[in-house]
Coordinates of C-alpha atoms (C1' of nucleotides) in Angstrom, one line a residue:
Chain A
M1 CA 25.0 6.6 -10.1
S2 CA 21.7 4.7 -9.7
K3 CA 20.4 3.0 -12.7
P4 CA 17.0 4.3 -13.3
D5 CA 15.9 2.0 -15.7
A6 CA 16.0 -1.5 -14.2
A7 CA 13.2 -3.8 -13.6
L8 CA 10.2 -2.5 -11.3
P9 CA 6.6 -3.4 -11.2
T10 CA 5.0 -2.0 -14.0
P11 CA 2.0 0.5 -13.5
R12 CA -0.9 -1.2 -13.7
P13 CA -4.0 0.1 -15.5
V14 CA -7.2 -1.4 -14.3
A15 CA -8.2 -4.7 -16.0
A16 CA -9.4 -3.8 -19.4
A17 CA -7.4 -0.8 -19.9
R18 CA -4.5 -3.3 -19.3
R19 CA -5.8 -5.7 -21.8
K20 CA -6.0 -3.0 -24.3
A21 CA -2.6 -1.6 -24.0
A22 CA -1.0 -4.8 -24.0
G23 CA -2.9 -5.6 -27.4
A24 CA -4.1 -8.9 -25.9
A25 CA -5.8 -11.7 -28.0
P26 CA -8.9 -10.2 -29.4
A27 CA -11.2 -11.6 -26.7
R28 CA -12.0 -15.2 -28.2
R29 CA -15.1 -15.3 -30.2
G30 CA -18.2 -17.8 -29.4
R31 CA -18.8 -19.9 -26.5
P32 CA -16.2 -20.2 -24.1
P33 CA -15.3 -23.7 -23.1
K34 CA -17.7 -25.0 -20.5
A35 CA -15.7 -25.2 -17.1
Q36 CA -15.2 -28.9 -16.2
A37 CA -16.8 -30.1 -13.1
K38 CA -14.8 -29.2 -10.0
A39 CA -14.2 -31.0 -6.7
A40 CA -16.5 -29.8 -3.9
G41 CA -15.1 -26.5 -2.8
E42 CA -12.7 -26.4 -5.3
T43 CA -14.1 -23.4 -7.1
R44 CA -14.3 -21.6 -3.9
E45 CA -10.5 -22.2 -3.4
L46 CA -9.8 -21.2 -7.1
I47 CA -11.6 -17.9 -6.6
L48 CA -9.5 -17.1 -3.3
D49 CA -6.2 -18.1 -4.7
A50 CA -6.8 -15.7 -7.7
A51 CA -8.0 -13.0 -5.7
E52 CA -5.3 -13.4 -3.3
D53 CA -2.7 -13.1 -5.8
L54 CA -4.3 -10.0 -7.3
F55 CA -5.3 -8.1 -4.2
S56 CA -1.5 -8.6 -2.9
K57 CA -0.1 -6.9 -5.9
H58 CA -2.6 -4.1 -6.8
G59 CA -4.5 -3.5 -3.8
F60 CA -8.4 -3.7 -3.4
Y61 CA -9.3 -0.8 -5.7
G62 CA -6.6 -1.9 -8.3
V63 CA -8.5 -5.4 -8.8
T64 CA -11.8 -6.1 -10.4
I65 CA -14.2 -9.0 -10.0
R66 CA -13.9 -9.8 -13.7
E67 CA -10.2 -9.8 -13.4
V68 CA -10.6 -12.3 -10.4
A69 CA -13.0 -14.5 -12.4
R70 CA -10.7 -14.6 -15.4
E71 CA -7.6 -15.7 -13.2
A72 CA -9.7 -18.3 -11.6
G73 CA -11.1 -19.6 -14.7
V74 CA -14.7 -19.2 -13.6
D75 CA -17.8 -16.9 -14.3
T76 CA -17.8 -13.6 -13.0
A77 CA -21.2 -14.3 -11.5
L78 CA -19.6 -17.2 -9.5
V79 CA -17.7 -14.8 -7.5
H80 CA -20.7 -13.0 -6.2
Y81 CA -22.6 -16.5 -5.9
Y82 CA -19.8 -17.7 -3.3
F83 CA -18.7 -14.5 -1.4
G84 CA -21.2 -11.7 -2.1
A85 CA -19.7 -8.2 -2.2
K86 CA -16.2 -7.4 -3.5
R87 CA -15.3 -6.4 0.0
D88 CA -16.4 -9.8 1.4
L89 CA -14.3 -11.4 -1.0
F90 CA -11.3 -9.5 0.0
D91 CA -12.3 -10.3 3.7
A92 CA -12.4 -14.1 2.9
V93 CA -9.1 -14.0 1.3
F94 CA -7.4 -12.1 4.3
L95 CA -9.1 -14.4 7.0
R96 CA -8.5 -17.9 5.1
R97 CA -4.9 -18.0 6.5
A98 CA -4.8 -15.7 9.4
A99 CA -5.7 -18.1 12.0
V100 CA -3.0 -20.8 10.5
W101 CA -0.4 -17.8 10.1
N102 CA -0.5 -16.8 13.9
D103 CA -1.2 -20.1 15.8
E104 CA 2.0 -21.3 14.1
R105 CA 4.1 -18.4 15.0
V106 CA 2.8 -18.4 18.4
A107 CA 3.5 -22.4 18.6
A108 CA 7.0 -21.6 17.6
I109 CA 7.7 -19.0 20.3
D110 CA 6.1 -21.0 23.0
R111 CA 8.0 -24.1 21.8
Y112 CA 11.2 -22.2 22.0
A113 CA 10.7 -20.8 25.1
E114 CA 10.0 -24.4 26.8
T115 CA 12.8 -25.9 25.3
A116 CA 15.3 -23.2 25.8
G117 CA 14.1 -22.6 29.6
E118 CA 16.4 -20.3 31.4
A119 CA 18.7 -20.4 28.4
M120 CA 16.2 -18.3 26.2
T121 CA 17.6 -15.6 24.2
L122 CA 16.4 -12.6 22.3
E123 CA 17.6 -13.8 19.1
G124 CA 16.3 -17.1 19.6
L125 CA 12.9 -15.9 20.3
L126 CA 12.9 -13.4 17.4
E127 CA 14.2 -16.4 15.2
A128 CA 11.5 -18.4 16.2
F129 CA 8.7 -15.8 15.5
L130 CA 10.1 -14.7 12.3
R131 CA 11.1 -17.9 10.5
P132 CA 7.6 -19.3 9.8
P133 CA 6.4 -16.7 7.7
F134 CA 9.6 -16.5 5.5
E135 CA 9.7 -20.3 5.2
W136 CA 6.1 -20.2 4.0
S137 CA 6.7 -17.4 1.6
L138 CA 9.7 -19.5 0.2
K139 CA 8.3 -23.1 0.2
G140 CA 4.6 -22.8 1.0
G141 CA 3.5 -22.5 -2.6
P142 CA 2.7 -19.2 -4.3
G143 CA -0.6 -19.0 -2.3
W144 CA 1.5 -18.3 0.8
K145 CA 4.0 -15.8 -0.8
H146 CA 0.8 -13.8 -2.0
Y147 CA -0.4 -14.0 1.3
A148 CA 2.8 -12.6 3.0
A149 CA 2.6 -9.5 0.7
L150 CA -1.0 -9.3 1.3
V151 CA -0.3 -8.9 5.2
A152 CA 2.8 -6.7 4.4
Q153 CA 0.3 -4.3 2.6
T154 CA -2.3 -4.5 5.0
N155 CA 0.1 -3.7 8.1
A156 CA 1.4 -0.5 6.1
N157 CA -2.3 0.4 5.2
P158 CA -5.0 -1.4 7.4
S159 CA -7.7 0.2 5.4
F160 CA -8.6 -3.2 4.2
G161 CA -8.2 -6.1 6.4
G162 CA -7.6 -3.7 9.4
E163 CA -10.1 -5.5 11.8
T164 CA -8.9 -9.1 10.9
M165 CA -5.4 -7.9 11.5
A166 CA -6.2 -6.7 14.9
R167 CA -8.2 -9.7 15.7
Y168 CA -5.8 -12.3 14.6
F169 CA -2.4 -11.0 14.5
D170 CA -2.3 -8.6 17.8
P171 CA -2.6 -11.7 20.1
A172 CA 0.4 -13.4 18.5
I173 CA 2.6 -10.1 18.9
H174 CA 1.4 -9.7 22.6
R175 CA 2.6 -13.5 23.2
L176 CA 5.9 -12.4 21.7
I177 CA 6.2 -9.1 23.7
E178 CA 5.4 -11.0 26.9
L179 CA 8.2 -13.3 26.1
I180 CA 10.8 -10.7 25.2
A181 CA 10.0 -9.0 28.5
K182 CA 11.2 -12.1 30.3
V183 CA 14.6 -11.8 28.5
L184 CA 14.7 -7.9 28.8
P185 CA 13.2 -7.4 32.5
D186 CA 14.3 -4.0 32.6
A187 CA 12.5 -2.8 29.5
S188 CA 9.3 -1.0 30.0
E189 CA 6.3 -1.9 27.9
V190 CA 6.4 1.1 25.9
D191 CA 9.9 0.1 24.9
L192 CA 8.9 -2.8 23.9
Y193 CA 6.1 -1.7 21.8
W194 CA 8.3 0.9 20.0
G195 CA 11.0 -1.8 19.4
Y196 CA 8.3 -4.2 17.9
H197 CA 7.1 -1.3 15.6
N198 CA 10.5 -0.9 14.3
L199 CA 10.8 -4.9 13.7
S200 CA 7.1 -4.8 12.3
G201 CA 8.3 -2.0 9.7
A202 CA 11.2 -4.1 8.7
L203 CA 9.1 -7.7 8.5
T204 CA 6.6 -5.9 6.3
L205 CA 8.8 -4.5 4.0
T206 CA 10.7 -7.5 3.5
L207 CA 7.4 -9.7 2.9
G208 CA 6.3 -7.0 0.2
E209 CA 9.4 -8.2 -1.7
T210 CA 9.1 -5.1 -3.7
G211 CA 12.5 -5.1 -5.5
R212 CA 13.6 -1.8 -4.3
L213 CA 16.4 -3.0 -2.2
D214 CA 17.7 -4.9 -5.5
R215 CA 17.6 -1.8 -7.4
L216 CA 19.1 0.4 -4.5
S217 CA 21.9 -2.0 -3.9
N218 CA 22.4 -2.5 -7.5
G219 CA 21.8 -6.6 -7.0
L220 CA 24.1 -6.8 -4.3
A221 CA 21.3 -7.4 -1.9
R222 CA 18.0 -8.9 -3.3
S223 CA 14.6 -8.9 -1.7
G224 CA 13.6 -12.2 -2.5
D225 CA 16.6 -13.5 -0.6
L226 CA 14.4 -14.3 2.7
E227 CA 17.1 -16.5 4.2
T228 CA 19.4 -13.9 4.4
A229 CA 16.8 -11.2 5.3
G230 CA 16.0 -13.3 8.3
D231 CA 19.3 -13.7 9.3
Y232 CA 20.1 -9.9 9.3
M233 CA 16.5 -9.0 10.7
V234 CA 17.2 -11.4 13.7
R235 CA 20.6 -9.8 14.4
F236 CA 19.6 -6.3 13.8
A237 CA 16.3 -6.1 15.8
A238 CA 17.8 -8.1 18.8
A239 CA 20.3 -5.3 19.0
G240 CA 17.6 -2.9 18.4
F241 CA 15.5 -4.1 21.3
R242 CA 18.5 -4.2 23.7
A243 CA 19.4 -0.8 22.9
V244 CA 16.1 0.9 23.7
V245 CA 15.5 -0.7 27.2
G246 CA 15.1 2.1 29.5
M247 CA 14.3 4.9 27.3
S248 CA 10.7 5.2 28.6
P249 CA 10.5 4.7 32.3
R250 CA 8.8 1.6 33.5
Q251 CA 5.2 1.8 35.1
P252 CA 5.4 1.6 38.7
Chain B
M1 CA -7.4 -9.2 25.1
S2 CA -7.2 -6.7 22.1
K3 CA -10.4 -4.7 21.6
P4 CA -11.4 -5.2 18.0
D5 CA -13.7 -1.9 17.9
A6 CA -11.2 0.8 18.1
A7 CA -10.8 3.5 15.7
L8 CA -9.0 2.4 12.4
P9 CA -9.4 4.0 8.7
T10 CA -12.8 2.8 7.5
P11 CA -13.0 1.1 4.4
R12 CA -13.6 3.5 1.4
P13 CA -15.8 2.7 -1.6
V14 CA -15.1 4.7 -4.6
A15 CA -16.2 8.3 -4.7
A16 CA -19.9 7.9 -5.7
A17 CA -20.5 4.6 -3.6
R18 CA -19.2 6.2 -0.6
R19 CA -21.5 9.6 -1.1
K20 CA -24.3 7.2 -1.6
A21 CA -23.3 5.4 1.5
A22 CA -22.9 8.5 3.6
G23 CA -26.4 9.7 2.4
A24 CA -25.0 12.8 1.6
A25 CA -26.5 15.9 0.5
P26 CA -28.8 15.6 -2.5
A27 CA -26.1 16.8 -5.1
R28 CA -27.1 20.3 -5.0
R29 CA -29.3 21.4 -7.8
G30 CA -28.8 23.9 -10.5
R31 CA -25.6 25.7 -11.4
P32 CA -22.7 25.4 -9.0
P33 CA -20.9 28.7 -7.9
K34 CA -18.8 29.7 -10.3
A35 CA -15.0 29.4 -9.1
Q36 CA -13.4 32.9 -8.1
A37 CA -10.6 33.8 -10.1
K38 CA -7.3 32.4 -8.7
A39 CA -4.0 33.6 -8.6
A40 CA -1.7 32.5 -11.3
G41 CA -0.6 29.1 -10.7
E42 CA -3.0 28.5 -7.6
T43 CA -5.4 26.2 -9.4
R44 CA -2.5 23.8 -10.2
E45 CA -1.4 23.6 -6.7
L46 CA -4.8 23.4 -5.4
I47 CA -5.4 20.1 -7.6
L48 CA -2.0 18.7 -6.5
D49 CA -2.8 19.4 -2.7
A50 CA -6.1 17.6 -3.0
A51 CA -4.6 14.6 -5.1
E52 CA -1.6 14.2 -2.7
D53 CA -4.0 14.0 0.1
L54 CA -6.0 11.3 -1.6
F55 CA -3.6 9.5 -3.1
S56 CA -1.8 9.4 0.2
K57 CA -4.9 7.8 1.9
H58 CA -6.2 5.4 -0.9
G59 CA -3.7 4.8 -3.4
F60 CA -3.8 5.2 -7.1
Y61 CA -6.9 3.4 -7.8
G62 CA -8.8 4.2 -4.7
V63 CA -8.8 7.9 -6.1
T64 CA -11.1 9.2 -9.1
I65 CA -10.5 12.6 -11.0
R66 CA -13.8 13.6 -10.0
E67 CA -12.9 13.4 -6.3
V68 CA -9.8 15.3 -6.9
A69 CA -11.5 18.1 -8.4
R70 CA -14.2 18.0 -6.0
E71 CA -11.6 18.4 -3.0
A72 CA -9.7 21.1 -4.9
G73 CA -12.8 22.6 -5.6
V74 CA -12.2 23.0 -9.3
D75 CA -14.1 21.6 -12.3
T76 CA -13.0 18.1 -13.5
A77 CA -12.0 18.9 -16.8
L78 CA -9.4 21.3 -15.3
V79 CA -7.3 18.4 -13.8
H80 CA -6.9 17.1 -17.3
Y81 CA -6.3 20.5 -18.6
Y82 CA -3.3 21.0 -16.3
F83 CA -2.1 17.2 -16.0
G84 CA -3.3 15.3 -18.7
A85 CA -3.9 11.7 -17.8
K86 CA -4.4 10.4 -14.2
R87 CA -1.0 8.7 -14.1
D88 CA 0.4 12.0 -15.0
L89 CA -1.2 13.6 -12.2
F90 CA 0.1 10.9 -9.6
D91 CA 3.7 11.7 -11.1
A92 CA 3.2 15.2 -10.8
V93 CA 2.3 14.8 -7.2
F94 CA 5.1 12.6 -6.3
L95 CA 7.7 14.7 -8.0
R96 CA 6.5 18.1 -6.6
R97 CA 8.5 17.5 -3.4
A98 CA 10.8 14.7 -4.1
A99 CA 13.8 17.1 -4.9
V100 CA 13.1 19.2 -1.9
W101 CA 12.5 16.2 0.5
N102 CA 16.2 14.5 -0.6
D103 CA 18.3 17.6 -1.0
E104 CA 17.4 18.5 2.7
R105 CA 18.4 15.2 4.0
V106 CA 21.6 15.1 2.0
A107 CA 22.5 18.6 3.2
A108 CA 21.6 17.8 6.8
I109 CA 24.0 14.7 7.1
D110 CA 26.8 16.5 4.9
R111 CA 26.4 19.4 7.6
Y112 CA 26.8 16.8 10.4
A113 CA 29.6 14.8 8.8
E114 CA 31.4 18.1 8.6
T115 CA 30.7 19.7 11.9
A116 CA 31.3 16.4 13.8
G117 CA 34.4 15.9 11.9
E118 CA 36.4 12.9 13.5
A119 CA 33.5 12.9 16.2
M120 CA 31.0 11.6 13.9
T121 CA 28.7 9.0 15.7
L122 CA 26.2 6.5 13.8
E123 CA 23.6 7.9 16.1
G124 CA 24.5 11.6 14.8
L125 CA 24.2 10.6 11.3
L126 CA 20.8 8.7 11.5
E127 CA 19.3 11.6 13.6
A128 CA 20.4 14.1 10.8
F129 CA 18.9 11.7 8.1
L130 CA 15.7 10.9 9.9
R131 CA 14.8 14.1 11.7
P132 CA 13.9 16.3 8.5
P133 CA 11.0 14.3 7.5
F134 CA 9.7 13.9 10.9
E135 CA 9.7 17.5 11.2
W136 CA 8.1 18.1 8.3
S137 CA 5.6 15.9 8.7
L138 CA 5.0 17.4 12.1
K139 CA 5.4 21.1 11.4
G140 CA 5.2 21.6 7.7
G141 CA 1.6 21.7 7.0
P142 CA -0.7 19.0 6.0
G143 CA 0.8 18.8 2.6
W144 CA 4.1 17.7 4.1
K145 CA 2.1 15.0 6.3
H146 CA 0.3 13.6 3.1
Y147 CA 3.6 13.5 1.4
A148 CA 5.2 11.7 3.9
A149 CA 2.4 8.8 3.9
L150 CA 2.7 8.8 0.2
V151 CA 6.4 8.1 0.2
A152 CA 5.8 5.5 2.7
Q153 CA 3.0 4.0 0.6
T154 CA 5.5 4.0 -2.5
N155 CA 8.4 2.7 -0.8
A156 CA 6.1 -0.5 0.2
N157 CA 4.7 -0.9 -3.2
P158 CA 6.6 1.1 -6.1
S159 CA 4.1 0.1 -8.7
F160 CA 3.4 4.0 -9.0
G161 CA 6.2 6.3 -8.3
G162 CA 8.9 3.6 -8.4
E163 CA 10.8 5.4 -11.0
T164 CA 10.7 8.8 -9.5
M165 CA 11.8 7.1 -6.0
A166 CA 14.7 5.6 -7.6
R167 CA 15.7 8.6 -9.3
Y168 CA 15.6 11.1 -6.5
F169 CA 15.7 8.8 -3.2
D170 CA 18.3 6.4 -3.8
P171 CA 21.1 9.0 -4.0
A172 CA 20.3 10.5 -0.8
I173 CA 20.3 7.0 0.6
H174 CA 23.7 6.1 -1.5
R175 CA 25.2 9.2 0.5
L176 CA 23.9 8.3 3.7
I177 CA 25.4 4.5 3.2
E178 CA 28.9 6.0 2.4
L179 CA 28.9 8.0 5.6
I180 CA 27.9 5.1 7.7
A181 CA 30.6 3.3 6.1
K182 CA 33.2 5.6 7.5
V183 CA 31.8 5.3 11.1
L184 CA 31.7 1.1 10.4
P185 CA 34.8 0.6 8.4
D186 CA 34.5 -3.2 9.0
A187 CA 31.0 -3.3 7.5
S188 CA 30.7 -4.8 4.1
E189 CA 28.5 -2.9 1.4
V190 CA 26.1 -5.8 1.7
D191 CA 25.7 -5.5 5.5
L192 CA 25.1 -1.7 4.9
Y193 CA 22.2 -2.2 2.5
W194 CA 20.5 -4.9 4.6
G195 CA 21.0 -2.7 7.7
Y196 CA 19.4 0.1 5.7
H197 CA 16.5 -2.0 4.5
N198 CA 15.7 -2.7 8.1
L199 CA 16.0 1.0 9.1
S200 CA 13.8 1.7 5.8
G201 CA 11.0 -0.4 6.8
A202 CA 10.6 0.9 10.2
L203 CA 10.7 4.7 8.6
T204 CA 8.1 3.7 6.0
L205 CA 5.7 2.2 8.7
T206 CA 6.1 5.1 10.8
L207 CA 5.5 7.8 8.3
G208 CA 2.2 6.1 7.3
E209 CA 1.0 6.8 10.6
T210 CA -1.5 3.9 10.3
G211 CA -2.7 3.7 14.0
R212 CA -1.6 -0.1 14.3
L213 CA 0.7 0.7 16.9
D214 CA -1.9 2.5 18.9
R215 CA -4.4 0.0 19.0
L216 CA -1.7 -2.9 19.3
S217 CA -0.5 -1.1 22.4
N218 CA -3.9 -0.1 23.5
G219 CA -2.7 3.5 23.4
L220 CA 0.5 2.9 25.5
A221 CA 2.5 4.3 22.2
R222 CA 0.9 6.4 19.5
S223 CA 1.9 6.3 15.8
G224 CA 1.5 10.2 15.5
D225 CA 4.1 10.8 17.9
L226 CA 7.0 11.1 15.6
E227 CA 9.5 12.8 18.4
T228 CA 9.3 9.5 20.4
A229 CA 9.3 7.6 17.2
G230 CA 12.3 9.4 15.9
D231 CA 14.2 8.8 19.3
Y232 CA 13.4 5.2 19.4
M233 CA 14.3 4.6 15.6
V234 CA 17.7 6.2 15.8
R235 CA 18.8 4.1 18.9
F236 CA 17.3 0.8 17.5
A237 CA 18.7 1.3 14.2
A238 CA 22.1 2.4 15.1
A239 CA 22.4 -0.6 17.4
G240 CA 21.0 -2.7 14.5
F241 CA 23.6 -1.4 12.0
R242 CA 26.5 -2.3 14.5
A243 CA 25.2 -5.6 15.2
V244 CA 25.2 -6.7 11.4
V245 CA 28.7 -5.7 10.8
G246 CA 30.6 -8.6 9.6
M247 CA 27.8 -10.7 8.6
S248 CA 28.6 -10.9 5.1
P249 CA 32.5 -10.7 4.2
R250 CA 33.9 -7.6 2.8
Q251 CA 34.5 -7.6 -1.0
P252 CA 38.3 -7.7 -1.7
Chain C
dG1 C1' -8.6 29.2 -18.1
dT2 C1' -12.9 27.6 -17.1
dC3 C1' -17.1 25.2 -17.8
dT4 C1' -20.8 22.3 -20.4
dA5 C1' -21.8 18.4 -22.7
dT6 C1' -20.9 14.2 -23.8
dA7 C1' -18.3 10.3 -25.7
dA8 C1' -16.9 5.7 -24.9
dG9 C1' -16.4 2.2 -22.3
dA10 C1' -15.8 -0.4 -17.5
dT11 C1' -17.7 -1.8 -13.2
dG12 C1' -20.2 -4.1 -9.2
dA13 C1' -23.9 -6.7 -8.9
dT14 C1' -28.3 -9.4 -10.0
dA15 C1' -32.3 -12.1 -12.0
dG16 C1' -33.3 -16.0 -14.2
dA17 C1' -32.5 -19.9 -17.5
dC18 C1' -30.4 -24.3 -17.3
Chain D
dG1 C1' -23.6 -24.4 -9.3
dT2 C1' -23.1 -22.7 -13.5
dC3 C1' -23.5 -19.3 -17.2
dT4 C1' -26.2 -15.4 -20.1
dA5 C1' -27.8 -11.1 -20.3
dT6 C1' -28.3 -7.0 -18.5
dC7 C1' -29.1 -2.8 -15.3
dA8 C1' -27.7 1.2 -13.3
dT9 C1' -24.1 3.5 -12.4
dC10 C1' -19.5 5.2 -12.5
dT11 C1' -15.0 6.3 -14.9
dT12 C1' -11.4 8.7 -17.9
dA13 C1' -10.8 11.6 -21.1
dT14 C1' -12.1 15.3 -24.9
dA15 C1' -14.4 19.0 -27.9
dG16 C1' -15.9 22.9 -28.1
dA17 C1' -18.7 27.2 -26.3
dC18 C1' -17.5 31.0 -23.5

DNA sequence: GTCTATAAGATGATAGAC
DNA sequence: GTCTATCATCTTATAGAC
């Protein structure tokens, strides 16, 4: 019934093993061309961009410093010069967009809450909270798409970036839950946390854009169709939140 | 507001680096004790168990063969003797429980559908489909818990195990969707696939037991409380499925 | 089946010339 | 800031003795 041969991300041997397997160009002889002079801070950003891309696809251990340098078009030693240890590079990547990402989401729900006033709805709130990341992932350039996948990965396994995630993402989530509580006054805090947990999983899986859904549905639904994903998610989660109200008794 | 110092999985340098960092025992001198004779097939299982544990926590690249051998209490060369390349070991781990896992879920929803007959409900179906993995993770011993986390990881990033996942998991999911279609006759296939996508994300995040929820909720809700997670998930997803019925027009 | 020894190469990181 | 050269270590994987 299912077609076990559709396109899935290919397994990825670490840097050199992959180059070998791919029968890649025989490692250009002689001097590599000197890098052109870069604008101030540009090298730093190039490295972050490359690392963001690779970490989001292969995880911390699946990426080598050499690979990052190669994709960034800079020398290996420069990566250490700018960021120190590999782990620090990862943290820098995750940190770079964390504040923007969350400030924007908080601003969006606050703006919505103020505009809507008494007419505030659950769907409206979720829409305001979910749409910014989807929009960035779609239209913010490749960096934002990679970052979205990195956030998804970190949410699913906080071994790397967990600290940063808790520091920057949790306050935004708390604000959302606070506002949902106004719309669902009978919900307990526990109800809302479990509700958010369910939403969070869906969001994470969506931002990862793994292609699983494409294959499962034989192309009927596409992982990368974030517009549609958002529409379904808002409806699905709003109904879900309402359905779990009252499952745990409220604290007195 | 959040406590940025609670317990989260610690970053994990690769094998030797971690041993060094931990200031571990000075690598015992002299001959290691010979392994006792093992029952037939036991060594194989020991290796699979160790690999399952480690892969589920650190991913493919975050685990070394030496580490697997050490945790299994066998010689490094034996891992290759039994499984060949590292990638083949990973596949063997993922494959070992794939059939059981999915056969049991299909059996559970089929049994439910037959017993309930006309009285079949969405909640009943989801309960039948979701409870087995939760039960195993809770009561099936550590192996099943590790496997659940591995499934979660693979769903979130199918670079490794994607093929196996599609082959073994998709048919079970298709069967679930088929039965949901009976309960929600007005839903289009697309509606159901997006609905399942939302459920799948929640399931994945839950089986991962990352501790994110514990921290976010300051201990009010616990990732490891799979009983409660299941109760909320059934209610949340059932309402979600109903809410998305009709969003995409049905195929003629 | 189990272990020793070792090949063959990749990796994170740094010192120091320019 | 950038690049070369290199260290010290780790990694997968195999050949071959027992």
